[in-house]
Short mmCIF file of N, CA and C in Angstrom, two decimals:
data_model
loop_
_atom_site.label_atom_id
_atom_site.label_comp_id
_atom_site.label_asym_id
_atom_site.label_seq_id
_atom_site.Cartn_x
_atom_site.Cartn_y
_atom_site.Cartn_z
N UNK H 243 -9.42 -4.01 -3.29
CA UNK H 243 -9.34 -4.32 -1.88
C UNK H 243 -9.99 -5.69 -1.66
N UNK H 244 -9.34 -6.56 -0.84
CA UNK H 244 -9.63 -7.59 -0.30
C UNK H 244 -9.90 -8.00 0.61
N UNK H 245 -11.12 -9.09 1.25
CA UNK H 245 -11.32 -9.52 2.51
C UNK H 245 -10.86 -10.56 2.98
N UNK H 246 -10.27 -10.90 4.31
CA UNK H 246 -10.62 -12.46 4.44
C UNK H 246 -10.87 -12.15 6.28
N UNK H 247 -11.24 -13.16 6.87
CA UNK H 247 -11.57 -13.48 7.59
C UNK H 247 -11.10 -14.45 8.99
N UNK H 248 -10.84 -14.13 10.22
CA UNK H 248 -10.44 -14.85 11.39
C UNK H 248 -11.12 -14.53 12.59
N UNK H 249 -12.16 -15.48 12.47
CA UNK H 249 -13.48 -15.05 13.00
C UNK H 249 -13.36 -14.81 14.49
N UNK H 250 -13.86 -13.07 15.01
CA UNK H 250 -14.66 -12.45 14.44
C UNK H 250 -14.33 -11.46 13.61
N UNK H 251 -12.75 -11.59 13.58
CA UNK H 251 -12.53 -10.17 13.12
C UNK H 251 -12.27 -10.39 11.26
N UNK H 252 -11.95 -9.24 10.78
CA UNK H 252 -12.08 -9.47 9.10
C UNK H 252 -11.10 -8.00 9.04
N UNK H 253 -9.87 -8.49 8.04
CA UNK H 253 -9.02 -8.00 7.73
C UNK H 253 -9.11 -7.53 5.80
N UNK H 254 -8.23 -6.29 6.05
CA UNK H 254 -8.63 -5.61 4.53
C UNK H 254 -6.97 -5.48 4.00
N UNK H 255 -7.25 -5.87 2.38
CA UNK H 255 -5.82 -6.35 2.29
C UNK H 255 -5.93 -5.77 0.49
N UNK H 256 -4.76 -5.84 -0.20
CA UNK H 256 -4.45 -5.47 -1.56
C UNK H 256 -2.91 -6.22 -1.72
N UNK H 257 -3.06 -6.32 -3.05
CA UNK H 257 -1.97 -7.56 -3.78
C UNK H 257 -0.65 -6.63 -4.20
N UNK H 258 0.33 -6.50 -3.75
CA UNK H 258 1.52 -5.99 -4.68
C UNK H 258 2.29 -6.89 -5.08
N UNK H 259 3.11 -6.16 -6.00
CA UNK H 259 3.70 -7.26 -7.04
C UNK H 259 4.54 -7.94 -6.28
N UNK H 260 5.46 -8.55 -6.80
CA UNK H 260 6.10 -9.79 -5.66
C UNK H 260 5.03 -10.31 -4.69
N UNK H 261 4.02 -10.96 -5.28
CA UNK H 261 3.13 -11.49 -4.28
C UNK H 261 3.11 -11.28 -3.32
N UNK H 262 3.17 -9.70 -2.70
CA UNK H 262 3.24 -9.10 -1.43
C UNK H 262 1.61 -8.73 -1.07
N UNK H 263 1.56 -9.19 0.14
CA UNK H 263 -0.19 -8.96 0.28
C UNK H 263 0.14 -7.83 1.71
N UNK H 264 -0.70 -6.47 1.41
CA UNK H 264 -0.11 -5.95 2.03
C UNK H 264 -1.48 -5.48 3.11
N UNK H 265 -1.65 -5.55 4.21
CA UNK H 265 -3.01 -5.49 5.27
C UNK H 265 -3.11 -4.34 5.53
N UNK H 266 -4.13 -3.59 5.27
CA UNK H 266 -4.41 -2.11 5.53
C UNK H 266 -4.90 -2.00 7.03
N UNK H 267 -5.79 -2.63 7.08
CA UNK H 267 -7.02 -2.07 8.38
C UNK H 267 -7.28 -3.41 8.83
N UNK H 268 -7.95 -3.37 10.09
CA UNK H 268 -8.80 -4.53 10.52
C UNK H 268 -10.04 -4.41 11.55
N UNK H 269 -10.89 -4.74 11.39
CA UNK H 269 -12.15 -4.57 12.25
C UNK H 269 -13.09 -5.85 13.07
N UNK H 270 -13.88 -5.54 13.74
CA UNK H 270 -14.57 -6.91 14.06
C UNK H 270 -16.11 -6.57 13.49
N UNK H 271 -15.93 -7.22 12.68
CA UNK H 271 -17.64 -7.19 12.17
C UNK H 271 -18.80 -7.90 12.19
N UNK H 272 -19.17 -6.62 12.46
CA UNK H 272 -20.93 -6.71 12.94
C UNK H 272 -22.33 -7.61 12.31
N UNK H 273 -21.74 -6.76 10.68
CA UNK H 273 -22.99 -7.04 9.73
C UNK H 273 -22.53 -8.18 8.56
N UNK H 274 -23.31 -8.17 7.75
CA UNK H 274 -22.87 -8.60 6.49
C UNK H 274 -22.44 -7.98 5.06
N UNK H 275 -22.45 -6.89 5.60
CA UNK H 275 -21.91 -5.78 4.45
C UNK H 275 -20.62 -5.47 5.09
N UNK H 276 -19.73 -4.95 4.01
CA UNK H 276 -18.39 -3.95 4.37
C UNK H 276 -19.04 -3.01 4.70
N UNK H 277 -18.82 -2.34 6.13
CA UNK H 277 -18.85 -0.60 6.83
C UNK H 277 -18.09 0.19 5.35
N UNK H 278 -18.62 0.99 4.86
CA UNK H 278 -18.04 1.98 3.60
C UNK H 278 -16.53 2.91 4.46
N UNK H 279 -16.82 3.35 5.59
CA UNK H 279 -16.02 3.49 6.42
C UNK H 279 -14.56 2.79 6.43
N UNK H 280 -14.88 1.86 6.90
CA UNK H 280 -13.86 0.51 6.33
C UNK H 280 -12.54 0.49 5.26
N UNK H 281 -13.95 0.36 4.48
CA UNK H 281 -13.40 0.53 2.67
C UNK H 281 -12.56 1.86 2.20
N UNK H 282 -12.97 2.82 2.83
CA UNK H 282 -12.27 3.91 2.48
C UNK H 282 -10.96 3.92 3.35
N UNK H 283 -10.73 3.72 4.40
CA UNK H 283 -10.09 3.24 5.34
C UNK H 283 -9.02 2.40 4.59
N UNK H 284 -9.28 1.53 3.85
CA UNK H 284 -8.36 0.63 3.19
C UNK H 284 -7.86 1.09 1.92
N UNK H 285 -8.80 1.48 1.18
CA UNK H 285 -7.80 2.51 -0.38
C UNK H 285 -7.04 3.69 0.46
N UNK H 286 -7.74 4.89 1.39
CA UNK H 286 -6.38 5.42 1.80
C UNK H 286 -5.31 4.89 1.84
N UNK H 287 -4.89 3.94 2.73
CA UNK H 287 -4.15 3.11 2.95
C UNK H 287 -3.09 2.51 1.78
N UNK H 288 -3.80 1.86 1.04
CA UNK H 288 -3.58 1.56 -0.57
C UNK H 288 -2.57 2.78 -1.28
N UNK H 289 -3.71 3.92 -1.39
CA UNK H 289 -3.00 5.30 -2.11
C UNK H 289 -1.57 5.47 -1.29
N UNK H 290 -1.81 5.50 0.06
CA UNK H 290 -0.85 6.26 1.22
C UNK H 290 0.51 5.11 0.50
N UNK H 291 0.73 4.05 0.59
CA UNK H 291 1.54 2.96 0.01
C UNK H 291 2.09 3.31 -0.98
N UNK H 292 1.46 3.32 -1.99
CA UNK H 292 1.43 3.53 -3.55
C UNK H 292 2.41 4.58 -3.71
N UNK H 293 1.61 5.93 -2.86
CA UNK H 293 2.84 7.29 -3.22
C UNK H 293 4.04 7.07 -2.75
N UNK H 294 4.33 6.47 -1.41
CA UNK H 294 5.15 6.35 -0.89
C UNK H 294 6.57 5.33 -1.85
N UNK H 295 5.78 4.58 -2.26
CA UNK H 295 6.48 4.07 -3.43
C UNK H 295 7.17 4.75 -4.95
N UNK H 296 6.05 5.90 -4.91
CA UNK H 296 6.56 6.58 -6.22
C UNK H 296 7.32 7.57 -5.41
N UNK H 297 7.27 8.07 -4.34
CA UNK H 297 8.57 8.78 -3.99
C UNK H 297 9.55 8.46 -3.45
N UNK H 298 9.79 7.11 -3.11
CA UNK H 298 10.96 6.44 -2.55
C UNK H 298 11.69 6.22 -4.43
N UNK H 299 11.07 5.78 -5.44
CA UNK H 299 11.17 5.60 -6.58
C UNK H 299 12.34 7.07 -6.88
N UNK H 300 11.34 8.10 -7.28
CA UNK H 300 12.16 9.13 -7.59
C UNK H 300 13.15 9.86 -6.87
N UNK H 301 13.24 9.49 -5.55
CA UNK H 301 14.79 9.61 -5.11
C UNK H 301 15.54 8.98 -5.40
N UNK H 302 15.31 7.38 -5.68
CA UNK H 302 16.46 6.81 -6.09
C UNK H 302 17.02 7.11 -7.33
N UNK H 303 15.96 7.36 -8.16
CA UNK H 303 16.39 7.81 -9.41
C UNK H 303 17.22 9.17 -9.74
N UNK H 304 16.75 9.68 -8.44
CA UNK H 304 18.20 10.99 -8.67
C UNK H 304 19.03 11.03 -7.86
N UNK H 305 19.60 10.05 -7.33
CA UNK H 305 20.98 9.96 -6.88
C UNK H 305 21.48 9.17 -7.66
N UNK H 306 20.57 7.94 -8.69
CA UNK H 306 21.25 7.64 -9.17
C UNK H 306 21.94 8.59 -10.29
N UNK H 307 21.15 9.47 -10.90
CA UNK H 307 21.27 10.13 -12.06
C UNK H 307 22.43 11.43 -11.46
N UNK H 308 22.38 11.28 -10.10
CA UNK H 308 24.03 12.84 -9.75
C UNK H 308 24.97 11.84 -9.19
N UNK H 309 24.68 10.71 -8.98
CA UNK H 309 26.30 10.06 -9.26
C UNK H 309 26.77 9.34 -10.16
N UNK H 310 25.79 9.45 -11.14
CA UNK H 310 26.44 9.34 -12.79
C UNK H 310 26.93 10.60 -13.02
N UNK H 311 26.14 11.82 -13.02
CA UNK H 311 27.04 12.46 -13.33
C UNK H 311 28.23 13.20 -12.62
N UNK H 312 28.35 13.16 -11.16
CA UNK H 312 29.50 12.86 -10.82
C UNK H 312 30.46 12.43 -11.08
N UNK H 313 30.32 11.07 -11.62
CA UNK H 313 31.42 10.08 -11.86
C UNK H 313 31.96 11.19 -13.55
N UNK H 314 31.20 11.38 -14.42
CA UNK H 314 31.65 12.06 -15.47
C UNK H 314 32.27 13.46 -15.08
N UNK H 315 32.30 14.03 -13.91
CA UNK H 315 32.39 15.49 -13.99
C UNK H 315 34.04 15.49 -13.41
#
């Protein structure tokens, strides 16, 4: 997870491939630490992405795989 900053507020971010930067959360902060709050806030986020990717993944993969075998049947 990544920070950057547009002061006051500070945005939480992670890298996907195709140099896709993808923004989870955003807050206006207070201190000089990340709120842990925050942080967790942003890997949910992360995970929530991620699966969503491995199950958009395995649908495609089985339509592709029943209209192959379609096409053979």
């Amino acid at each position: 997870i990544y920070a950057f900053k547009i002061s006051p507020d500070r945005f939480l971010c992670f890298f996907h491939k195709d140099a896709k930067i993808i923004v989870t959360n955003a807050f206006a902060k207070k201190t000089n630490k990340l709120p842990k709050r925050e942080k967790g806030r942003a890997l949910n986020c992360k995970s929530d992405y991620q699966s969503g990717l491995r199950k958009e993944h395995i649908m495609k993969t089985r339509k592709h795989i029943k209209s192959t075998h379609d096409e053979f049947m």
